[in-house]
Coordinates of C-alpha atoms in Angstrom, one line a residue:
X192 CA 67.5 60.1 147.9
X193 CA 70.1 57.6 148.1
X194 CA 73.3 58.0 149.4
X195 CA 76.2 58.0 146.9
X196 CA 78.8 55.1 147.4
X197 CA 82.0 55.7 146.2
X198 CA 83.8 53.0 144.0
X199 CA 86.3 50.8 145.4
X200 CA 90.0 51.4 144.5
X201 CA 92.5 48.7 143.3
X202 CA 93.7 47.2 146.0
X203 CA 90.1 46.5 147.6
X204 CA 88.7 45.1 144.3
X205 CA 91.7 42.9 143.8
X206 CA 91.2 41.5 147.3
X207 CA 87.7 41.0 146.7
X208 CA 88.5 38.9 143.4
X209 CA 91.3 36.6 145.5
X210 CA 88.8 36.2 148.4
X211 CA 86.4 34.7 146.2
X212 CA 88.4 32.4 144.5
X213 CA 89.8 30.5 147.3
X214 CA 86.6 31.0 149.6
X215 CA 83.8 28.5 149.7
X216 CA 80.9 28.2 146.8
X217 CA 78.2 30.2 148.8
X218 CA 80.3 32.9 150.1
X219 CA 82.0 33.4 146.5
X220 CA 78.2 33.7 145.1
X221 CA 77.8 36.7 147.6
X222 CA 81.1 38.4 146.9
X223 CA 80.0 38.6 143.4
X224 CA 76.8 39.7 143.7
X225 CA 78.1 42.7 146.4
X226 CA 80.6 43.4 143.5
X227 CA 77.8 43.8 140.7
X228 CA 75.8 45.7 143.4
X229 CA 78.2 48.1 143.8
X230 CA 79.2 48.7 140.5
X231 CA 75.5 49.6 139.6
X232 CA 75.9 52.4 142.7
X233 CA 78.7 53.9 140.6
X234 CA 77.1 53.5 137.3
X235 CA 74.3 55.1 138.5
X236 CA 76.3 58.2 140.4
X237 CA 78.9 58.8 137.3
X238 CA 76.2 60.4 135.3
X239 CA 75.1 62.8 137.5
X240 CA 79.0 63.9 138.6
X241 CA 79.9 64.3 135.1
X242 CA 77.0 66.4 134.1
X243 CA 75.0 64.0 132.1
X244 CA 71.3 65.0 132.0
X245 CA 72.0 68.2 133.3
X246 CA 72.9 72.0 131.8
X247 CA 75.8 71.9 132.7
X248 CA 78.0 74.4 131.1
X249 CA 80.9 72.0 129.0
X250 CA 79.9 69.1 130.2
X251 CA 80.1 65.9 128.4
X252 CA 76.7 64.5 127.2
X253 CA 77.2 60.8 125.3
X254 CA 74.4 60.3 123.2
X255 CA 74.8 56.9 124.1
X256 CA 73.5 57.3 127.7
X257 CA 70.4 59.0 127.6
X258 CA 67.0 57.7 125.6
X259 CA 65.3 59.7 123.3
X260 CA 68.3 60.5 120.3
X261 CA 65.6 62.8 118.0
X262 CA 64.9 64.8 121.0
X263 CA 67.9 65.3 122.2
X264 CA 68.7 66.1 118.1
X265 CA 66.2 68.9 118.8
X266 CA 67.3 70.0 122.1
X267 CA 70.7 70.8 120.5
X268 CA 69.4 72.2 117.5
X269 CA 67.1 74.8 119.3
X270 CA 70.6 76.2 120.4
X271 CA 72.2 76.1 116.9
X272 CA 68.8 77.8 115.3
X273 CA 68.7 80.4 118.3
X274 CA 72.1 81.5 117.3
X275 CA 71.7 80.9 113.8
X276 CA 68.6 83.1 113.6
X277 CA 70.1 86.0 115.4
X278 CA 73.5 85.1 112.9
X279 CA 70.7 85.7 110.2
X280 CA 69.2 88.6 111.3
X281 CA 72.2 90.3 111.8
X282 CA 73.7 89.3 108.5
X283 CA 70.8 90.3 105.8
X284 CA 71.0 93.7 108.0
X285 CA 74.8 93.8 107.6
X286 CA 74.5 93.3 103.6
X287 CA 71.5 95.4 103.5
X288 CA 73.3 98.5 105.0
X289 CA 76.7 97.5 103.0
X290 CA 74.5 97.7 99.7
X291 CA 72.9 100.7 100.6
X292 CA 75.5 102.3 101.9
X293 CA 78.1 101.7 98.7
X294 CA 75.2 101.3 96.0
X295 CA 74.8 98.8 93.6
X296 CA 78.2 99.1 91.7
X297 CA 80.5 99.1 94.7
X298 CA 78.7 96.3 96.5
X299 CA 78.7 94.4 93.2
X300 CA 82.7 95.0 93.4
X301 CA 82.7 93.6 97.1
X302 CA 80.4 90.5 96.5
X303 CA 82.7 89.7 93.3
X304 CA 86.1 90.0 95.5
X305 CA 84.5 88.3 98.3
X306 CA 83.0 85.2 97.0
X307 CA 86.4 84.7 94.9
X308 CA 87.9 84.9 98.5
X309 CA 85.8 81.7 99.6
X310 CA 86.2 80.0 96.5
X311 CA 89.9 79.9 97.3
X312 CA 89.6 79.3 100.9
X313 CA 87.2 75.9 99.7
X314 CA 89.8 74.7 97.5
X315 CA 92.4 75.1 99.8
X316 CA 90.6 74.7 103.9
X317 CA 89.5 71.0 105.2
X318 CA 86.3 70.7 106.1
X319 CA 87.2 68.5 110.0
X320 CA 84.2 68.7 111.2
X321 CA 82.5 65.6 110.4
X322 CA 85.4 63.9 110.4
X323 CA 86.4 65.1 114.1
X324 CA 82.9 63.4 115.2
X325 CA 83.9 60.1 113.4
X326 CA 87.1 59.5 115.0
X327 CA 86.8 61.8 118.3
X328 CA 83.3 60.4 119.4
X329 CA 84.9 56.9 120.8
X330 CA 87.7 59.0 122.6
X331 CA 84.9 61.5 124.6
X332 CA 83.2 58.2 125.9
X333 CA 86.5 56.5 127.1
X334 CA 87.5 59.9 128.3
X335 CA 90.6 59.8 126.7
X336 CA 91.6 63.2 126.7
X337 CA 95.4 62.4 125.4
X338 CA 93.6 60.7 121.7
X339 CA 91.7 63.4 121.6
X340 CA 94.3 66.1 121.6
X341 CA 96.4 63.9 119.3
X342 CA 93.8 63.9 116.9
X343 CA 93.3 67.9 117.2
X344 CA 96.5 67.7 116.4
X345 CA 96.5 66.1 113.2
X346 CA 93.8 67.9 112.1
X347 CA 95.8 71.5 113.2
X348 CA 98.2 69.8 110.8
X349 CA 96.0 69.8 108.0
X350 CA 94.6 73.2 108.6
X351 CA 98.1 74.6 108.9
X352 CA 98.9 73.2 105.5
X353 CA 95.8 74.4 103.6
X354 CA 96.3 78.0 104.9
X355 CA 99.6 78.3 103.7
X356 CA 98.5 76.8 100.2
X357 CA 95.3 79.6 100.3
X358 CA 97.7 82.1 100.7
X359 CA 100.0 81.5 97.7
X360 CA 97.0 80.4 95.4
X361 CA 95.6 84.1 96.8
X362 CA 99.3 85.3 95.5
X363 CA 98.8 83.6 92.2
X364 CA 95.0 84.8 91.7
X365 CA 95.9 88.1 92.2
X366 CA 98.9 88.3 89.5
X367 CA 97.7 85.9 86.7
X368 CA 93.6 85.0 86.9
X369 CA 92.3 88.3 88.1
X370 CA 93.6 89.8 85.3
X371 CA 92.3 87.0 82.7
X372 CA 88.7 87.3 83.9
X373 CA 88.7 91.2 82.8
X374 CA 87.7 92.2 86.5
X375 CA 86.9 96.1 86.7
X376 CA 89.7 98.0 87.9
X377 CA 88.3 98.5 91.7
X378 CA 87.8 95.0 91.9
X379 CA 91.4 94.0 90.9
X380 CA 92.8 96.6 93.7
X381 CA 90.5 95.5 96.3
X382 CA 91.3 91.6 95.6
X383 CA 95.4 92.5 95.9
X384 CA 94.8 92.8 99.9
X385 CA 91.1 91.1 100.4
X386 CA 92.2 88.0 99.3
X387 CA 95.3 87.1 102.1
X388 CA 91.7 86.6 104.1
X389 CA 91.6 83.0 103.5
X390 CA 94.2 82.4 105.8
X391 CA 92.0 83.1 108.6
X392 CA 89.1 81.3 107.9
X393 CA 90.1 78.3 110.5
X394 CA 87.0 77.8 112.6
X395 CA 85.5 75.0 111.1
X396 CA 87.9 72.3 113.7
X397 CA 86.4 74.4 116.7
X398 CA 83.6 74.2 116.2
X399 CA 83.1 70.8 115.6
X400 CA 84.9 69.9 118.8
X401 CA 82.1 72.4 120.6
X402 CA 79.5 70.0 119.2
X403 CA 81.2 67.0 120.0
X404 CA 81.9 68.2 123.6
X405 CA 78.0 68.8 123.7
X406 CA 78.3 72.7 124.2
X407 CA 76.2 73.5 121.8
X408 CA 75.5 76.8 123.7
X409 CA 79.0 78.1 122.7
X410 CA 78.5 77.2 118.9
X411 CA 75.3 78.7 119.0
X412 CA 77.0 82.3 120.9
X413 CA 80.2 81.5 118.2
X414 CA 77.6 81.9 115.5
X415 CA 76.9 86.0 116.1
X416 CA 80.2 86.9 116.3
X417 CA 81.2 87.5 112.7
X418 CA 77.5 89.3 111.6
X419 CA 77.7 91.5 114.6
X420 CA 81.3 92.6 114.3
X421 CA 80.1 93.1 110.3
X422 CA 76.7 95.0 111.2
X423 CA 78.7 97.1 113.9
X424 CA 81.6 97.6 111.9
X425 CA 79.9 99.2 109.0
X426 CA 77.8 101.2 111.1
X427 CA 80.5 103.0 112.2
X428 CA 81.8 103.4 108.5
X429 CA 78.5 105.0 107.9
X430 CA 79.4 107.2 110.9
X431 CA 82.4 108.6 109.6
X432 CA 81.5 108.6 105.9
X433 CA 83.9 105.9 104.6
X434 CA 83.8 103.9 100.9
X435 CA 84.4 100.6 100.1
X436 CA 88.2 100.1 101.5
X437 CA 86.4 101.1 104.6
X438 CA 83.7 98.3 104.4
X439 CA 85.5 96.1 103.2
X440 CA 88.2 96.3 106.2
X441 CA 85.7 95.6 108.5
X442 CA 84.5 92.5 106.9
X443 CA 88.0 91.0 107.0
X444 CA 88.5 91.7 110.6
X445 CA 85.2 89.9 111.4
X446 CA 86.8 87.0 109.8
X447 CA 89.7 87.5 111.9
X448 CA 87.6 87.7 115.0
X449 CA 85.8 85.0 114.6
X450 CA 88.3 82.6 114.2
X451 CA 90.1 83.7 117.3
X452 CA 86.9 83.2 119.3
X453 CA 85.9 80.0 117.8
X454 CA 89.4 78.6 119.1
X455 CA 89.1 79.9 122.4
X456 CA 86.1 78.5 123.6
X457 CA 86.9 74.6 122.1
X458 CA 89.9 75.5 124.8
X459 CA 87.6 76.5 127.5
X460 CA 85.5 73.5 126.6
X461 CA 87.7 70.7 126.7
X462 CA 89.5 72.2 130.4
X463 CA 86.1 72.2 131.7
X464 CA 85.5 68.9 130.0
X465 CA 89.0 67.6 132.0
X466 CA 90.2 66.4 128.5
X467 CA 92.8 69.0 128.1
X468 CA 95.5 66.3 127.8
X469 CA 98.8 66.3 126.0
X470 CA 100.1 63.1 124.6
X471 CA 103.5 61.8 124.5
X472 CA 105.1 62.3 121.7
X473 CA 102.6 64.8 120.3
X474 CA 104.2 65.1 116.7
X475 CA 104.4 61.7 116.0
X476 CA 100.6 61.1 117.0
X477 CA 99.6 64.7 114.7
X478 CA 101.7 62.9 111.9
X479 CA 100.1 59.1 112.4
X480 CA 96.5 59.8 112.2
X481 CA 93.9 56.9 112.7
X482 CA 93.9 55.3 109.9
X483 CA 91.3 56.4 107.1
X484 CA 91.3 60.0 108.1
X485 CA 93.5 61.5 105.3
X486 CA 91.2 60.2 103.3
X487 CA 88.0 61.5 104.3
X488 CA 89.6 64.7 104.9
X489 CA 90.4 65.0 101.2
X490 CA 87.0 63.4 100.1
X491 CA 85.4 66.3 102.5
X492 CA 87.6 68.9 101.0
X493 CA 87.6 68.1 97.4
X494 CA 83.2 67.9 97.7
X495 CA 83.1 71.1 99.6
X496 CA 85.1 72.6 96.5
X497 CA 83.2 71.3 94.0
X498 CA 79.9 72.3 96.0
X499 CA 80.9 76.0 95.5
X500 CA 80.5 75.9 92.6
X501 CA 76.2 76.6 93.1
X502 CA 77.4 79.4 95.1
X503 CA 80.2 81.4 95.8
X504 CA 81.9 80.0 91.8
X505 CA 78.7 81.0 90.2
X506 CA 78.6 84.9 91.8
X507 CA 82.4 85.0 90.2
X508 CA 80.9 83.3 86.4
X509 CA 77.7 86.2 86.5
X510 CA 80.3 89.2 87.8
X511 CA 82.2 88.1 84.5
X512 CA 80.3 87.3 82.2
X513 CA 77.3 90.1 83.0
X514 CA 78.1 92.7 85.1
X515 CA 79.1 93.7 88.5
X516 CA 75.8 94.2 89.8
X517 CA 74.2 91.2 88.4
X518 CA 76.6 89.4 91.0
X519 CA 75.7 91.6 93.8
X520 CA 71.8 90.9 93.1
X521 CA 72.6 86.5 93.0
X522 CA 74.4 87.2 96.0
X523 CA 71.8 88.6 97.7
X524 CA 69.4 86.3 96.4
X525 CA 71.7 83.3 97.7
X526 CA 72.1 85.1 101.1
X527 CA 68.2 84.6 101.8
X528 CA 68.2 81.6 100.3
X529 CA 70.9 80.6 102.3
X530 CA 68.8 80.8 105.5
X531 CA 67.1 77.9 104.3
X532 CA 70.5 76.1 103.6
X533 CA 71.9 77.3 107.5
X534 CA 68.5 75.6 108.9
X535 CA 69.5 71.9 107.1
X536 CA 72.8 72.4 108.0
X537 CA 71.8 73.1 111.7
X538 CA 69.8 70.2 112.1
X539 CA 72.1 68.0 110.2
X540 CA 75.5 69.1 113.0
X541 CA 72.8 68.6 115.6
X542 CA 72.0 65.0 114.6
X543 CA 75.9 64.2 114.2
X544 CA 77.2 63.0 117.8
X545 CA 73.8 61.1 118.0
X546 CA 74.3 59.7 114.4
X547 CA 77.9 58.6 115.4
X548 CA 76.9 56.8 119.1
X549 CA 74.2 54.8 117.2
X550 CA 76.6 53.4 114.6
X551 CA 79.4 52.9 116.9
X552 CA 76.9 50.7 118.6
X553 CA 75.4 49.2 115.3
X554 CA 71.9 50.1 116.4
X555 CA 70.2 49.8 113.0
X556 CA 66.8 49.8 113.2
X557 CA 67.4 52.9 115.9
X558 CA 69.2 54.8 113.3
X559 CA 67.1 54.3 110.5
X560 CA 64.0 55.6 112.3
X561 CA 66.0 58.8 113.4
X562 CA 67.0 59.5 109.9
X563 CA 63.9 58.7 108.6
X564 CA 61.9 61.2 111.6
X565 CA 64.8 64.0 111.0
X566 CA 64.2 64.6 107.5
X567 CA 60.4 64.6 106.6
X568 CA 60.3 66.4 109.9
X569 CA 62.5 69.3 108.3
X570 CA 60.5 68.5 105.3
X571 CA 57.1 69.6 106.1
X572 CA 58.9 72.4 108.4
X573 CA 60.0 74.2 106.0
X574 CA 57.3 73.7 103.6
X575 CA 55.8 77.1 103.8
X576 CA 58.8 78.9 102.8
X577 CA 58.0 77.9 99.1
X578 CA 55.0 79.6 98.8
X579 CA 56.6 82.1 100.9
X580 CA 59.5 82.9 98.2
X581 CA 57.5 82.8 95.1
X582 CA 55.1 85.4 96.0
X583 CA 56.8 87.9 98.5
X584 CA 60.7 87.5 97.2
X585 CA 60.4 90.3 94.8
X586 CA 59.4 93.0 97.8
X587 CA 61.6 91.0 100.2
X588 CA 64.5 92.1 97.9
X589 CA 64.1 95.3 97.4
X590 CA 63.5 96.1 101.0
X591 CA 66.6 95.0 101.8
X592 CA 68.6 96.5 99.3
X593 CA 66.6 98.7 96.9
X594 CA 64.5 98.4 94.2
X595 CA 67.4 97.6 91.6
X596 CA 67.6 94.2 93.3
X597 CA 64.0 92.9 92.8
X598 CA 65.0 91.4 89.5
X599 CA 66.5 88.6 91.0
X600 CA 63.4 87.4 92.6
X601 CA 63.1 84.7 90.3
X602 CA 66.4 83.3 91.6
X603 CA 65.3 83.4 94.5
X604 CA 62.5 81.3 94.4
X605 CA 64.6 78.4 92.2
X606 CA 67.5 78.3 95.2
X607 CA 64.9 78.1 97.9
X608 CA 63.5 74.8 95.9
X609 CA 66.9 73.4 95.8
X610 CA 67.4 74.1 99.4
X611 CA 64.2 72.8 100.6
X612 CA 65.3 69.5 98.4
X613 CA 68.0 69.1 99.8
X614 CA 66.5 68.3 103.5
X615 CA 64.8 64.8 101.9
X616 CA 69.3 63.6 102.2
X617 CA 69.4 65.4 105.2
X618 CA 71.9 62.5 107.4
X619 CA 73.7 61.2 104.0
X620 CA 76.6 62.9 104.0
X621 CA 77.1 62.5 107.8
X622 CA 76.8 58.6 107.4
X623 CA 78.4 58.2 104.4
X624 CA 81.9 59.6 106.7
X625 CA 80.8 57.1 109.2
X626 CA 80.8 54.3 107.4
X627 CA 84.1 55.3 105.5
X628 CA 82.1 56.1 102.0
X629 CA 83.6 59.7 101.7
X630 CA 84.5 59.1 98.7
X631 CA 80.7 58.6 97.3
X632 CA 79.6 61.8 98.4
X633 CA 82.6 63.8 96.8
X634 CA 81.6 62.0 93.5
X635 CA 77.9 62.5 94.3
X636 CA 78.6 66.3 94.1
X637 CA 81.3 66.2 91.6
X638 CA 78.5 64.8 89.0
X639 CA 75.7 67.7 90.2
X640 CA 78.5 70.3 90.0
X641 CA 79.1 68.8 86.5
X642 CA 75.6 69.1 85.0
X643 CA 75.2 72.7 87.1
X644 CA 78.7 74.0 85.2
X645 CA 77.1 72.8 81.9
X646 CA 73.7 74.7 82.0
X647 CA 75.2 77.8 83.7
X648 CA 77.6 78.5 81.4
X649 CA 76.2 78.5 78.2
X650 CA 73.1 80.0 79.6
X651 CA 74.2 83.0 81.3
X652 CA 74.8 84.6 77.9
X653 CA 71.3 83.4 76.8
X654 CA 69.1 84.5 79.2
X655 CA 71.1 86.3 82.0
X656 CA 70.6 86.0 85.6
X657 CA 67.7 83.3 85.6
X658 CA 70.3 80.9 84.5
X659 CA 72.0 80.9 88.1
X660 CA 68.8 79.6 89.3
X661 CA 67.8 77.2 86.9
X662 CA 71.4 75.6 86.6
X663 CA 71.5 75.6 90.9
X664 CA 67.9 73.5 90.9
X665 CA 69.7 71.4 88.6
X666 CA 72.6 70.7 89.7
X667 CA 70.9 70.2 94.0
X668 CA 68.4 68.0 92.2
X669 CA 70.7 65.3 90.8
X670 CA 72.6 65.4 94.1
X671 CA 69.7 64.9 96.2
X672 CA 68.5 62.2 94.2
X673 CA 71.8 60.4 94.6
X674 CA 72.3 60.7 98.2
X675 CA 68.8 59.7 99.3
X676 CA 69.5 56.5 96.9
X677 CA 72.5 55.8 98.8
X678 CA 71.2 56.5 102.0
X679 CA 68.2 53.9 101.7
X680 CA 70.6 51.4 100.1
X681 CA 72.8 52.5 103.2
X682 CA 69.9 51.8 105.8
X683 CA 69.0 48.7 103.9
X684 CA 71.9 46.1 104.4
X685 CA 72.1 44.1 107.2

């Protein structure tokens, strides 16, 4: 094993440089050349001081430096899918005992208060992630600890100013639209100190600076933290014989915890990751942003909002225009479903930092064959689960919860289509921030929210709870379509 030579400092490499300049034409040919050969000793030994290639706990990894981007895509997603099976797990069991423990009404009353919680913390909450992996990606491989915090910073800023804004559109929910969408009287009660929630929904910054730092072990741990405290947490309840105050308490506290954890460990990470840097003048770089990143923020936010709209929105439209336990029976539904949807989304944050190293260094041909491995990969893995949801849905559901929530087995089987869809655009909306297109993805999904709002509205009435499904195909249909267009025509310049 070779012998680690250490790099020279300033004053020898500057003596080195005069020496050959003034010395004759052979010997400045050998100073070079013992120059480049020592520079390749230290290129060679970084690597292996900073962690790279290694496991490391919080140690930098730049995609850049190591071969093989789609299995290193997979190396990080095993972590994500680890914790975001167990996450699973412990989250269908979580809903299952809340359901069964409060019955269909009460958990209908919960599902109805709690999704209009999340539709007001996605109007009013940034969605950093991606856009922390744009601009933070060149500052991890400089090592520029100081940018880095400065953009934290500005994004803080932004987060700051959407929780204050959740909280009084919370205020103003509660006192004027609660009332105008005839919500049963538990509902209305429960909403007046559930919906204050949104202000701690914050750990969306985190952990995107987890994934960016290449601890993708912590994002995976990060990932249990609110379906345990929820499954643990109602357990208790159960315990001591409590209602649905009681429940729903403990599902705002594991929003509160997992928040707080989520910031802790990006803390943890970047010491570790020596990038724990303050800036001078840290206000004035939180206030100056790179340029561009206002932007995408607001493109990011404004699609995320819209996207509710197949989800969380739709739970409120069927709890008001059907019944309460209509919407506890599509929430279920879109809770299984939504395994599917936490699978694309894994794959897609793992396939991010490598995404963002192979267009900062305008690798074509490299990125299109990763995109194009990545998604009919997911593709054919998840394949089974079609046939899967069509025939076994029905008893799936009412295992779960009980036989009253069977009937939505038909939704089920539409919103697992949709999701299984959507993995043919799986890298388009993280390319589309790279190459400062933001603003085509928020009005890719403001046209499938459009043409989802215009079948589920007139439908529901019609034929009841099928039209959530058919009106969610619809809508992640046109999207889909859209996004893989762009992403070829994307893939296709140059």
């Amino acid at each position: 094993m070779r012998r680690w030579v250490p790099p020279p400092d300033a004053a020898e490499t500057k003596s080195a440089t005069l020496m050959s300049s003034f010395a004759r034409p052979k010997r400045a040919r050998q100073l070079r050349a013992l120059d480049a050969l020592t520079a390749v000793k230290v290129a060679a030994a970084v690597p292996s001081q900073l962690g790279i290639g290694t496991r490391t706990r919080g140690a930098i990894m730049p995609p850049s430096r190591l071969p093989g981007a789609l299995r290193r895509s997979l190396g990080n997603a095993a972590w994500l899918l680890a914790g975001g099976g167990g996450a699973a797990l412990l989250a269908l069991a979580a809903t299952a005992l809340a359901a069964r423990t409060l019955g269909g009404e009460e958990f209908g009353v919960l599902a109805l208060v709690h999704a209009g919680t999340l539709v007001i913390a996605a109007v009013f909450r940034f969605n950093a992630g991606p856009v922390l992996i744009r601009y933070g990606s060149s500052a991890v491989a400089r090592r520029d600890g100081a940018s880095l915090v400065a953009l934290l910073l500005a994004v803080g800023i932004a987060d700051l100013a959407g929780a204050l804004a959740a909280l009084a559109a919370a205020a103003a929910s509660v006192a004027l639209l609660v009332p105008a969408l005839d919500w049963p009287e538990p509902a209305v009660a429960l909403a007046r100190w559930y919906f204050p929630t949104v202000a701690l929904l914050l750990s969306a910054t985190p952990l995107a600076l987890l994934r960016l730092l290449g601890c993708f072990h912590l994002a995976a741990w990060h990932r249990l933290v609110l379906p345990a405290v929820r499954l643990v947490g109602t357990l208790v309840v159960v315990a001591a014989g409590g209602g649905l105050a009681a429940v729903a308490g403990v599902w705002l506290s594991s929003h509160l915890l997992e928040t707080a954890t989520a910031w802790w460990w990006a803390l943890v990470a970047l010491k570790r990751a020596d990038l724990l840097a303050w800036p001078r003048r840290p206000w004035a770089h939180g206030l100056r942003p790179p340029r561009g990143l206002w932007r995408a923020l607001f493109a990011l936010n404004l699609s995320g909002t819209l996207g509710l709209l197949s989800s969380r929105a739709v739970v409120v439209a069927v709890g008001s225009l059907l019944d309460p336990l209509a919407a506890g029976r599509l929430q279920l539904a879109m809770q299984v479903a939504g395994g599917l949807e936490r699978l694309t989304e894994t794959f897609r944050r793992a396939l991010e930092p490598e995404l963002a190293a192979l267009h900062r260094q305008s690798d074509r041909r490299r990125l299109s064959r990763l995109v194009r491995r990545a998604s009919l990969g997911l593709l054919a893995a998840t394949s089974p689960l079609l046939p899967l949801a069509l025939l076994a849905g029905a008893p799936l559901l009412e295992v779960l919860a009980g036989p009253e929530f069977g009937e939505a087995a038909d939704v089920l089987a539409l919103l697992v289509l949709r999701q299984w869809l959507a993995g043919a655009a799986l890298a388009a909306p993280p390319l589309l921030v790279l190459c400062d297109r933001a603003g085509t993805l928020l009005w890719t999904v403001a046209l499938a929210r459009l043409v989802q709002l215009a079948l589920v509205l007139p439908l529901l009435p019609a034929i009841g709870l099928l039209a959530a499904g058919i009106a969610g195909l619809a809508g992640g249909l046109v999207e889909t379509v859209w996004l893989l267009a762009t992403l070829l025509r994307l893939l296709g310049r140059g």
